[in-house]
Amino acid sequence: MRILVLANTPAHVHLYRNAVDRLEAAGHDVLVLTREYACTTDLLDYFDVPYRVYGHHGTERFSRLRLARELGGQFLSIGTQAVRFDPDVVFGRGPYAAAAGTLTRTPVVLVLDDEPGDFNHTVSRPFADCIISPAVTRRELGDDHYTFDGFKECAYLHPDVFEPRDDIREFLDVDPDEPYVLVRFNALDALHDADLEGFRPEQRRDVIERLSEAATVFVSDEGGEMDLRELPARPYDLHPALIHDAMAEASLLVADTGTMATEAALLGTPAFRYRGTDDHEYGEFRALERAGLAEQFDAYEAVRDRSLEILTDEGTDERWQRRRREYVGDLANLTDLLVDVARSRGAVERLDRSTKRALQPRSRSM
């Protein structure tokens, strides 16, 4: 079989990389089409994933004009490379996967989550043969929509597939018992981030200064705009492929972005997300909050004060790890499902009985 994957962001690389490895090991021909965006190609190189670049996307704040300019050339490149590869099935999301599947007359499998906005869903849904999303997603996307008990991050952070390395503190140059915090600032450059605001500049400085009183602070600034020279913090500058190892060992993650907060929570690290002006209710976060693994805050002072409180609580690590064992271990290993769906060319009726049990029709579960 020939399997085409559209991976537009670092999170997409992690979503598919284990499935790509397993499919290649089984003798299938897999190609990832990607764009130069943040550390996406760095991750593909690190994990030795076969890919070709179809375009570029900067980390400037989102604008519809820039998006329109990008899409024209990118669709042409995607179409040309997809037709040349001649896939049997296409995986991805949004208009990118829809374009590849349409031009190659190939079944399209969309792997979605509970993102805000309707653009990606509206554009791609008519072209999808199979839509897969977490059961906590609140959308109903038709007869071809199937859900699983878990999160898209379970493709790479499920206990069956993730084992943290034991030397990450050496890479970070922190002592064995030294508490450290990861602070992640969003670039807000994606389509679903239009008109949103996370931490303001003065809040970024304040949260760094306050957290540094209780722990070493590492800052991951997606937009690359922060000057840390006058602040008590260190840039997170390890290879991006090591971020989950760093999160797993951290005492806390504070962020105004969704993916890393979800990842930290699934790793058993307290994950505090500042919503800013984002009033979208994510099904994933609601589930993680119920499990006691993540917390969301509407007010800046609340997330700051709660962060300081958790850093001085000696029982935090034990509680969060216990909650992770009780909750995450029972979730679906999404990599298993992706491999099975790829082998079936996106036809759920061809799946074996155990996979069918794991993928439930959304219309039946509503």
Coordinates of C-alpha atoms in Angstrom, one line a residue, residues 31 102 112 171 182-184 192 219 226 291 294 312 326 349:
L31 CA 5.1 9.7 2.4
T102 CA -9.8 14.9 -4.3
L112 CA -9.6 15.8 14.3
F171 CA 20.5 17.9 29.0
L182 CA 8.1 24.9 31.7
V183 CA 6.4 28.1 30.5
R184 CA 5.0 28.0 27.0
H192 CA -8.3 29.0 14.9
V219 CA 10.6 29.4 28.6
M226 CA 10.8 37.3 24.1
A291 CA -9.5 13.6 35.9
A294 CA -5.3 19.9 34.1
T312 CA 5.1 24.6 47.4
E326 CA -5.7 5.6 37.0
E349 CA -16.3 -2.0 7.8

